[in-house]
Short mmCIF file of C-alpha atoms and ligand atoms in Angstrom, two decimals:
data_model
loop_
_atom_site.label_atom_id
_atom_site.label_comp_id
_atom_site.label_asym_id
_atom_site.label_seq_id
_atom_site.Cartn_x
_atom_site.Cartn_y
_atom_site.Cartn_z
CA MET A 1 6.98 -19.85 -37.43
CA THR A 2 3.34 -20.57 -36.60
CA THR A 3 1.88 -19.33 -33.34
CA ASP A 4 1.90 -22.89 -31.96
CA GLU A 5 5.58 -23.30 -32.84
CA LYS A 6 6.37 -19.98 -31.23
CA PHE A 7 4.60 -20.99 -28.01
CA ALA A 8 6.29 -24.39 -28.04
CA SER A 9 9.73 -22.85 -28.27
CA ILE A 10 8.93 -20.32 -25.51
CA VAL A 11 7.52 -23.04 -23.25
CA ALA A 12 10.75 -25.03 -23.70
CA GLU A 13 12.78 -22.00 -22.64
CA ALA A 14 10.41 -21.22 -19.76
CA THR A 15 10.88 -24.79 -18.50
CA GLU A 16 14.63 -24.17 -18.34
CA TRP A 17 14.18 -20.85 -16.51
CA ARG A 18 11.76 -22.51 -14.10
CA ARG A 19 14.19 -25.29 -13.23
CA ASP A 20 17.04 -22.82 -12.91
CA PHE A 21 14.97 -20.74 -10.45
CA HIS A 22 14.04 -23.94 -8.67
CA ALA A 23 17.70 -24.89 -8.22
CA HIS A 24 18.52 -21.40 -6.92
CA PRO A 25 15.70 -20.46 -4.53
CA GLU A 26 15.92 -17.24 -2.55
CA LEU A 27 14.08 -16.13 0.56
CA SER A 28 11.70 -13.19 0.83
CA PHE A 29 13.33 -9.83 0.02
CA GLN A 30 16.57 -11.64 -0.90
CA GLU A 31 15.65 -12.55 -4.49
CA TYR A 32 18.81 -10.92 -5.86
CA ARG A 33 19.80 -13.58 -8.39
CA THR A 34 16.23 -14.22 -9.51
CA SER A 35 15.44 -10.55 -9.90
CA ALA A 36 18.69 -9.88 -11.83
CA LYS A 37 17.95 -12.74 -14.21
CA VAL A 38 14.36 -11.58 -14.75
CA ALA A 39 15.52 -8.01 -15.48
CA GLU A 40 18.22 -9.22 -17.87
CA LEU A 41 15.83 -11.40 -19.84
CA LEU A 42 13.18 -8.66 -20.07
CA GLU A 43 15.75 -6.15 -21.30
CA SER A 44 17.12 -8.61 -23.84
CA TRP A 45 13.65 -8.59 -25.46
CA GLY A 46 13.49 -4.79 -25.55
CA ILE A 47 11.22 -4.41 -22.50
CA GLU A 48 11.82 -1.34 -20.33
CA VAL A 49 12.74 -2.41 -16.78
CA THR A 50 12.38 -0.45 -13.53
CA ARG A 51 14.35 -2.13 -10.76
CA ASN A 52 14.49 -1.80 -6.97
CA ILE A 53 10.83 -1.43 -6.12
CA ALA A 54 10.44 -2.97 -2.65
CA GLY A 55 14.10 -3.94 -2.83
CA THR A 56 14.31 -6.83 -5.27
CA GLY A 57 10.96 -6.15 -6.97
CA LEU A 58 10.82 -4.90 -10.52
CA VAL A 59 8.42 -3.89 -13.27
CA GLY A 60 8.85 -4.54 -16.99
CA THR A 61 6.83 -2.21 -19.21
CA LEU A 62 5.89 -3.03 -22.78
CA ARG A 63 3.92 -0.70 -25.02
CA ALA A 64 2.55 -1.54 -28.42
CA GLY A 65 0.34 0.10 -31.02
CA LYS A 66 -0.53 3.74 -30.42
CA ALA A 67 0.73 3.55 -26.84
CA ALA A 68 4.22 2.83 -28.25
CA GLU A 69 4.14 5.99 -30.36
CA GLY A 70 4.08 8.14 -27.24
CA GLY A 71 1.38 10.42 -25.93
CA ASN A 72 -1.60 8.50 -24.63
CA ARG A 73 -0.69 5.33 -22.76
CA GLY A 74 -3.93 3.74 -23.93
CA LYS A 75 -5.31 1.01 -21.77
CA ALA A 76 -2.91 -0.52 -19.28
CA ILE A 77 -2.95 -3.75 -17.31
CA GLY A 78 -0.66 -5.23 -14.69
CA LEU A 79 0.28 -8.93 -14.59
CA ARG A 80 1.89 -10.07 -11.39
CA ALA A 81 4.22 -12.93 -10.46
CA ASP A 82 5.93 -13.62 -7.14
CA MET A 83 9.58 -14.69 -6.93
CA ASP A 84 10.40 -15.88 -3.41
CA ALA A 85 10.99 -19.33 -1.89
CA LEU A 86 10.47 -20.82 1.59
CA PRO A 87 12.84 -21.56 4.48
CA MET A 88 12.52 -25.36 4.42
CA PRO A 89 14.65 -28.28 3.27
CA GLU A 90 13.79 -29.85 -0.11
CA MET A 91 13.18 -33.61 -0.31
CA THR A 92 12.24 -34.06 -3.97
CA GLY A 93 15.53 -35.64 -5.08
CA LEU A 94 15.02 -33.95 -8.46
CA PRO A 95 18.03 -33.26 -10.70
CA TYR A 96 17.22 -29.54 -10.42
CA ALA A 97 16.52 -29.62 -6.65
CA SER A 98 17.57 -26.67 -4.51
CA LYS A 99 21.30 -26.09 -4.31
CA THR A 100 20.76 -23.90 -1.24
CA PRO A 101 20.31 -25.97 1.93
CA GLY A 102 17.21 -25.06 3.89
CA VAL A 103 15.64 -22.99 1.10
CA MET A 104 13.10 -24.36 -1.34
CA HIS A 105 10.65 -23.29 -4.02
CA ALA A 106 7.80 -25.20 -2.39
CA CYS A 107 5.00 -22.88 -3.48
CA GLY A 108 5.65 -22.76 -7.22
CA HIS A 109 6.73 -19.14 -7.40
CA ASP A 110 9.54 -20.39 -9.66
CA GLY A 111 6.77 -21.44 -12.07
CA HIS A 112 4.85 -18.15 -11.72
CA THR A 113 8.00 -16.19 -12.55
CA ALA A 114 8.87 -18.39 -15.56
CA MET A 115 5.28 -18.22 -16.81
CA LEU A 116 5.16 -14.44 -16.77
CA LEU A 117 8.58 -14.26 -18.43
CA GLY A 118 7.33 -16.57 -21.18
CA ALA A 119 4.35 -14.30 -21.82
CA ALA A 120 6.62 -11.22 -21.80
CA LYS A 121 8.86 -12.79 -24.41
CA TYR A 122 5.91 -13.76 -26.62
CA LEU A 123 4.30 -10.32 -26.36
CA ALA A 124 7.61 -8.51 -26.98
CA GLU A 125 8.10 -10.52 -30.17
CA THR A 126 4.55 -10.27 -31.50
CA ARG A 127 3.35 -6.89 -30.13
CA ASN A 128 -0.11 -7.74 -31.36
CA PHE A 129 -1.90 -5.37 -28.99
CA ASP A 130 -2.54 -1.70 -28.42
CA GLY A 131 -1.77 -0.32 -24.99
CA THR A 132 0.58 -0.85 -22.08
CA VAL A 133 1.33 -3.99 -20.13
CA HIS A 134 3.27 -3.90 -16.86
CA PHE A 135 4.93 -7.17 -15.87
CA ILE A 136 5.12 -6.96 -12.08
CA PHE A 137 7.67 -9.26 -10.43
CA GLN A 138 7.24 -8.96 -6.69
CA PRO A 139 9.48 -10.11 -3.85
CA ALA A 140 8.44 -11.60 -0.54
CA GLU A 141 4.99 -13.06 -0.98
CA GLU A 142 5.65 -15.70 1.68
CA LYS A 143 6.96 -13.39 4.35
CA GLY A 144 6.97 -9.64 4.76
CA GLY A 145 4.43 -8.65 2.13
CA GLY A 146 6.48 -7.57 -0.88
CA GLY A 147 3.22 -6.77 -2.63
CA ARG A 148 2.31 -4.32 0.13
CA VAL A 149 5.73 -2.67 -0.03
CA MET A 150 5.50 -2.30 -3.82
CA VAL A 151 2.11 -0.63 -3.48
CA GLU A 152 3.45 1.63 -0.71
CA GLU A 153 6.36 2.57 -2.95
CA GLY A 154 3.88 3.85 -5.53
CA LEU A 155 3.54 0.83 -7.83
CA PHE A 156 0.26 1.96 -9.31
CA THR A 157 1.01 5.68 -9.37
CA ARG A 158 4.26 5.07 -11.22
CA PHE A 159 2.73 2.33 -13.38
CA PRO A 160 -0.98 3.11 -13.61
CA CYS A 161 -3.06 0.02 -14.40
CA ASP A 162 -6.76 -0.26 -15.19
CA PHE A 163 -6.73 -3.81 -13.83
CA VAL A 164 -4.24 -6.10 -12.14
CA TYR A 165 -4.16 -9.89 -12.46
CA GLY A 166 -2.28 -12.59 -10.57
CA ILE A 167 -2.05 -16.37 -11.02
CA HIS A 168 -1.29 -19.03 -8.42
CA ASN A 169 -0.88 -22.73 -9.11
CA ASP A 170 -3.42 -24.96 -7.37
CA SER A 171 -2.72 -28.53 -6.22
CA ARG A 172 -6.42 -29.32 -6.11
CA LEU A 173 -7.24 -28.49 -9.72
CA THR A 174 -6.56 -30.30 -12.99
CA THR A 175 -3.71 -29.02 -15.16
CA GLY A 176 -4.86 -26.33 -17.55
CA HIS A 177 -8.07 -25.56 -15.65
CA PHE A 178 -8.59 -21.99 -14.49
CA ALA A 179 -10.60 -21.15 -11.38
CA ILE A 180 -11.77 -17.56 -11.74
CA THR A 181 -14.24 -16.50 -9.10
CA TYR A 182 -16.08 -13.40 -7.88
CA GLY A 183 -15.45 -11.96 -4.45
CA THR A 184 -13.12 -13.31 -1.82
CA THR A 185 -10.52 -15.86 -2.92
CA ASN A 186 -8.12 -15.81 0.07
CA ALA A 187 -8.53 -15.15 3.77
CA ALA A 188 -6.99 -12.41 5.86
CA ALA A 189 -4.05 -13.98 7.70
CA ASP A 190 -3.18 -12.61 11.15
CA THR A 191 -0.81 -13.89 13.84
CA PHE A 192 -0.88 -13.66 17.61
CA ALA A 193 1.28 -14.31 20.64
CA ILE A 194 -0.23 -14.68 24.11
CA ARG A 195 2.20 -14.33 26.99
CA ILE A 196 0.95 -15.85 30.24
CA HIS A 197 2.69 -14.32 33.23
CA GLY A 198 2.49 -16.46 36.35
CA LYS A 199 4.73 -16.88 39.39
CA GLY A 200 7.54 -19.40 39.33
CA GLY A 201 8.37 -21.81 42.11
CA HIS A 202 8.86 -25.40 43.23
CA ALA A 203 6.75 -27.97 41.40
CA ALA A 204 6.02 -29.72 44.69
CA ARG A 205 4.42 -26.60 46.18
CA PRO A 206 2.06 -25.32 43.42
CA HIS A 207 -0.01 -23.37 45.95
CA HIS A 208 2.94 -20.99 46.38
CA SER A 209 3.11 -20.39 42.61
CA ILE A 210 0.84 -19.29 39.80
CA ASP A 211 1.25 -21.91 37.11
CA PRO A 212 1.50 -20.36 33.62
CA VAL A 213 1.78 -23.77 31.91
CA MET A 214 -1.54 -25.04 33.24
CA THR A 215 -3.06 -21.60 32.54
CA ALA A 216 -1.78 -21.77 28.94
CA ALA A 217 -3.49 -25.14 28.54
CA HIS A 218 -6.80 -23.64 29.72
CA VAL A 219 -6.35 -20.65 27.41
CA ALA A 220 -5.68 -22.98 24.45
CA VAL A 221 -8.91 -24.89 25.13
CA ALA A 222 -10.99 -21.78 25.89
CA LEU A 223 -9.92 -20.16 22.61
CA GLN A 224 -11.39 -23.06 20.65
CA SER A 225 -14.84 -21.93 21.73
CA VAL A 226 -14.41 -18.52 20.10
CA VAL A 227 -15.05 -19.73 16.54
CA SER A 228 -17.60 -22.40 17.54
CA ARG A 229 -19.66 -20.33 20.01
CA ARG A 230 -19.08 -16.63 19.36
CA ILE A 231 -18.84 -16.31 15.56
CA ASP A 232 -21.86 -16.61 13.29
CA PRO A 233 -21.68 -20.15 11.88
CA ILE A 234 -22.46 -18.81 8.41
CA GLU A 235 -19.18 -16.85 8.48
CA SER A 236 -15.69 -18.29 8.08
CA ALA A 237 -12.98 -18.10 10.71
CA VAL A 238 -10.07 -20.27 11.82
CA LEU A 239 -8.06 -19.97 15.01
CA SER A 240 -5.05 -22.29 15.20
CA ILE A 241 -2.62 -22.38 18.10
CA CYS A 242 0.58 -23.67 16.56
CA MET A 243 3.14 -23.22 19.34
CA ILE A 244 3.13 -23.48 23.13
CA HIS A 245 6.37 -22.81 24.94
CA GLY A 246 7.12 -22.75 28.65
CA GLY A 247 9.30 -24.29 31.30
CA THR A 248 12.84 -25.62 31.59
CA ALA A 249 12.76 -28.50 34.12
CA THR A 250 10.41 -31.19 35.42
CA ASN A 251 10.49 -29.81 38.96
CA VAL A 252 10.16 -26.07 38.25
CA ILE A 253 6.98 -24.10 37.69
CA PRO A 254 8.14 -21.39 35.28
CA GLU A 255 7.37 -17.70 35.37
CA GLU A 256 5.93 -17.56 31.89
CA ALA A 257 4.39 -19.55 29.04
CA VAL A 258 3.68 -18.39 25.50
CA LEU A 259 1.07 -19.49 22.96
CA GLU A 260 1.38 -18.49 19.32
CA GLY A 261 -0.78 -19.08 16.29
CA THR A 262 -2.80 -17.66 13.45
CA VAL A 263 -6.30 -16.34 12.80
CA ARG A 264 -7.86 -16.52 9.33
CA THR A 265 -11.03 -14.68 8.35
CA MET A 266 -12.86 -13.65 5.19
CA LYS A 267 -14.69 -10.50 6.27
CA ALA A 268 -13.40 -7.33 7.91
CA GLU A 269 -16.12 -7.41 10.64
CA VAL A 270 -15.34 -11.02 11.53
CA ARG A 271 -11.63 -10.15 11.64
CA ASP A 272 -12.35 -7.33 14.13
CA ASP A 273 -14.52 -9.68 16.21
CA MET A 274 -11.85 -12.38 16.26
CA GLU A 275 -9.18 -9.97 17.47
CA ARG A 276 -11.45 -8.63 20.22
CA LEU A 277 -12.74 -12.04 21.34
CA LEU A 278 -9.32 -13.68 21.32
CA THR A 279 -7.97 -10.92 23.55
CA GLU A 280 -11.00 -11.04 25.85
CA VAL A 281 -11.04 -14.83 26.27
CA ALA A 282 -7.26 -15.10 26.77
CA THR A 283 -7.06 -12.35 29.40
CA ALA A 284 -10.18 -13.47 31.28
CA THR A 285 -9.13 -17.13 31.31
CA ALA A 286 -5.68 -16.24 32.59
CA MET A 287 -7.27 -14.06 35.26
CA ALA A 288 -9.47 -16.96 36.37
CA HIS A 289 -6.26 -18.84 37.23
CA GLY A 290 -4.59 -15.91 38.97
CA ALA A 291 -2.27 -15.27 36.02
CA ARG A 292 -2.04 -12.39 33.58
CA ALA A 293 -2.19 -12.68 29.79
CA VAL A 294 -0.65 -10.12 27.47
CA VAL A 295 -1.90 -10.46 23.89
CA GLU A 296 0.01 -9.28 20.84
CA TYR A 297 -2.21 -9.46 17.78
CA GLU A 298 -0.57 -8.68 14.48
CA ARG A 299 -2.61 -8.10 11.37
CA GLY A 300 -1.10 -9.73 8.30
CA TYR A 301 -2.33 -9.80 4.71
CA PRO A 302 -5.94 -8.70 4.26
CA SER A 303 -8.28 -10.99 2.31
CA VAL A 304 -8.04 -11.04 -1.48
CA VAL A 305 -11.28 -9.77 -3.00
CA ASN A 306 -11.69 -10.08 -6.75
CA SER A 307 -13.56 -7.30 -8.54
CA ASN A 308 -16.34 -8.32 -10.91
CA GLU A 309 -15.07 -6.63 -14.04
CA PRO A 310 -11.59 -8.19 -14.22
CA VAL A 311 -13.15 -11.56 -13.28
CA ASP A 312 -15.45 -11.30 -16.31
CA ARG A 313 -12.53 -10.30 -18.52
CA ALA A 314 -10.28 -13.11 -17.31
CA ARG A 315 -13.07 -15.66 -17.75
CA ARG A 316 -13.68 -14.47 -21.28
CA ALA A 317 -10.00 -14.76 -22.16
CA ALA A 318 -9.67 -18.25 -20.64
CA ALA A 319 -12.87 -19.51 -22.30
CA ALA A 320 -11.84 -18.15 -25.71
CA LEU A 321 -8.45 -19.86 -25.45
CA PHE A 322 -9.32 -23.16 -23.78
CA GLY A 323 -13.10 -23.56 -23.88
CA GLN A 324 -15.73 -22.97 -21.19
CA GLU A 325 -15.18 -26.42 -19.70
CA ARG A 326 -11.74 -25.41 -18.47
CA VAL A 327 -13.02 -22.31 -16.67
CA ILE A 328 -14.20 -23.03 -13.13
CA HIS A 329 -16.67 -20.53 -11.68
CA ASP A 330 -17.41 -22.04 -8.29
CA ARG A 331 -14.05 -22.85 -6.71
CA PRO A 332 -14.50 -22.11 -2.97
CA PRO A 333 -12.10 -19.60 -1.42
CA THR A 334 -9.14 -20.79 0.63
CA MET A 335 -8.22 -19.80 4.20
CA GLY A 336 -4.65 -19.36 2.98
CA GLY A 337 -3.35 -15.78 2.79
CA GLU A 338 -1.97 -13.96 -0.26
CA ASP A 339 -0.37 -10.56 -0.45
CA PHE A 340 -1.86 -9.97 -3.91
CA ALA A 341 -4.57 -8.54 -1.61
CA TYR A 342 -2.68 -5.23 -1.41
CA MET A 343 -2.64 -4.89 -5.19
CA ALA A 344 -6.29 -5.89 -5.58
CA ASN A 345 -7.21 -3.40 -2.82
CA THR A 346 -5.61 -0.58 -4.82
CA VAL A 347 -6.62 -1.40 -8.41
CA PRO A 348 -9.54 -3.64 -9.44
CA GLY A 349 -7.93 -7.05 -9.47
CA CYS A 350 -8.48 -10.71 -10.19
CA PHE A 351 -6.57 -13.56 -8.60
CA ILE A 352 -6.71 -16.72 -10.67
CA ARG A 353 -5.93 -20.31 -9.68
CA LEU A 354 -4.35 -22.48 -12.31
CA GLY A 355 -4.61 -26.23 -11.85
CA HIS A 356 -1.42 -28.22 -11.99
CA VAL A 357 -2.45 -31.81 -11.27
CA ASP A 358 -2.40 -34.09 -14.32
CA PRO A 359 -5.48 -36.35 -14.54
CA GLY A 360 -5.02 -39.67 -12.75
CA THR A 361 -2.02 -38.44 -10.76
CA GLU A 362 -1.48 -36.84 -7.38
CA ARG A 363 0.82 -34.02 -6.43
CA PHE A 364 2.18 -32.90 -3.11
CA SER A 365 0.51 -29.78 -1.77
CA ASN A 366 2.17 -26.38 -1.67
CA HIS A 367 4.70 -26.01 1.19
CA HIS A 368 5.37 -29.78 1.25
CA PRO A 369 9.09 -30.76 1.13
CA ARG A 370 8.36 -32.90 -1.94
CA TYR A 371 6.29 -30.31 -3.79
CA ASP A 372 7.35 -29.41 -7.32
CA PHE A 373 5.67 -27.00 -9.72
CA ASN A 374 4.20 -28.88 -12.69
CA ASP A 375 5.93 -27.69 -15.85
CA ALA A 376 2.89 -28.86 -17.83
CA SER A 377 1.04 -25.79 -16.55
CA LEU A 378 3.56 -23.38 -18.08
CA GLU A 379 1.96 -23.70 -21.51
CA PRO A 380 -1.62 -22.84 -20.49
CA GLY A 381 -0.29 -20.16 -18.13
CA ILE A 382 1.79 -18.44 -20.79
CA ARG A 383 -0.99 -18.67 -23.38
CA PHE A 384 -3.48 -17.27 -20.91
CA TRP A 385 -1.33 -14.26 -20.01
CA ALA A 386 -0.63 -13.52 -23.68
CA GLY A 387 -4.26 -14.06 -24.70
CA LEU A 388 -5.53 -11.83 -21.90
CA VAL A 389 -3.27 -8.98 -23.03
CA GLU A 390 -4.30 -9.37 -26.68
CA GLN A 391 -7.97 -9.46 -25.69
CA GLU A 392 -7.79 -6.54 -23.26
CA LEU A 393 -5.49 -4.14 -25.06
CA VAL A 394 -7.17 -3.48 -28.38
CA ASP A 395 -7.45 -0.25 -30.28
CA GLU A 396 -11.18 0.48 -30.11
CA GLN A 397 -10.93 3.06 -32.91
CA LYS A 398 -9.78 0.46 -35.39
ZN1 ZN B 1 3.18 -20.29 -0.27
ZN1 ZN B 2 2.48 -19.08 -3.12
#
């Protein structure tokens, strides 16, 4: 079998796995079926599997060359895929649409998992490298930070890696194009809840009450001046209020109203400023209306910062396989969060975006009820993972 034939047969299998995962999506930290299937497949190819890291997370370890003969592990790299789906109804009408009502693979993690499995199968069959590769299948990227929990449970002390790489599909890039960029790729993603405590009463006698609903409206407007007036315009920050709740009747001023939303930032200093300013503006604005604001600010995933060395290595691998024209160096970062951040904060890492929009077509964005991972990006994804391993893990004494 030629290399092309081998890839073609693996891509065909990966397409089936992908659609099977798509039909059976599982929520964060509940990827039992997915994780069992991944482990079974890896073991069937002779890859050593360590289960139950962060619950449903697992690592497949493959050694080849001198590293397989014991003793020195040689060079080691980690390749990461995420396995979880989202709590939303699917509207694609596809033959392999979700069989679980209210749960959907709307971010393409089904594709990421199938892609990494395809590379694992190829590398287990060919073993044309010298060193150790850890296939990291993480739970709960969407909610709960499975990547963080894996790191906390000693991912990189148990499976030391010189570098760690992750791939996410990108609905704004052409299929088979790789955006590999220096520095920050994803924002820090925090959430907040602001509780406005007023004084309930009759709607006809507002002067006997303190109106938390009207105060919440002022707080919502006042907060919009934080990014525009208090943060350096050269920096990036987003503050979105996504929920306002309060009241039960048209003639009752309630006791309380709640605003909830998210803050996205690129830099640690800006993140600190946003937390401080949000708290300050919310409490002072509430006070101006005689109410009291209590702010809960919860820090979520930190920003993903790519290290220079793995960026250079990933670019080299992608250019060697697909040509320079398919490697994008200047893709701007996104304000979306990613828990690959915890891995890249521990080991020098590189987060790569793989285009999945065929030329002349449009695709629904991630998290849309009609989103579907493009199977046409399995082939470049699998080839990239395999090529990166073969490029990175070479016996330098040879
Ligand atoms: Zn997502
Ligand atoms: Zn995602």
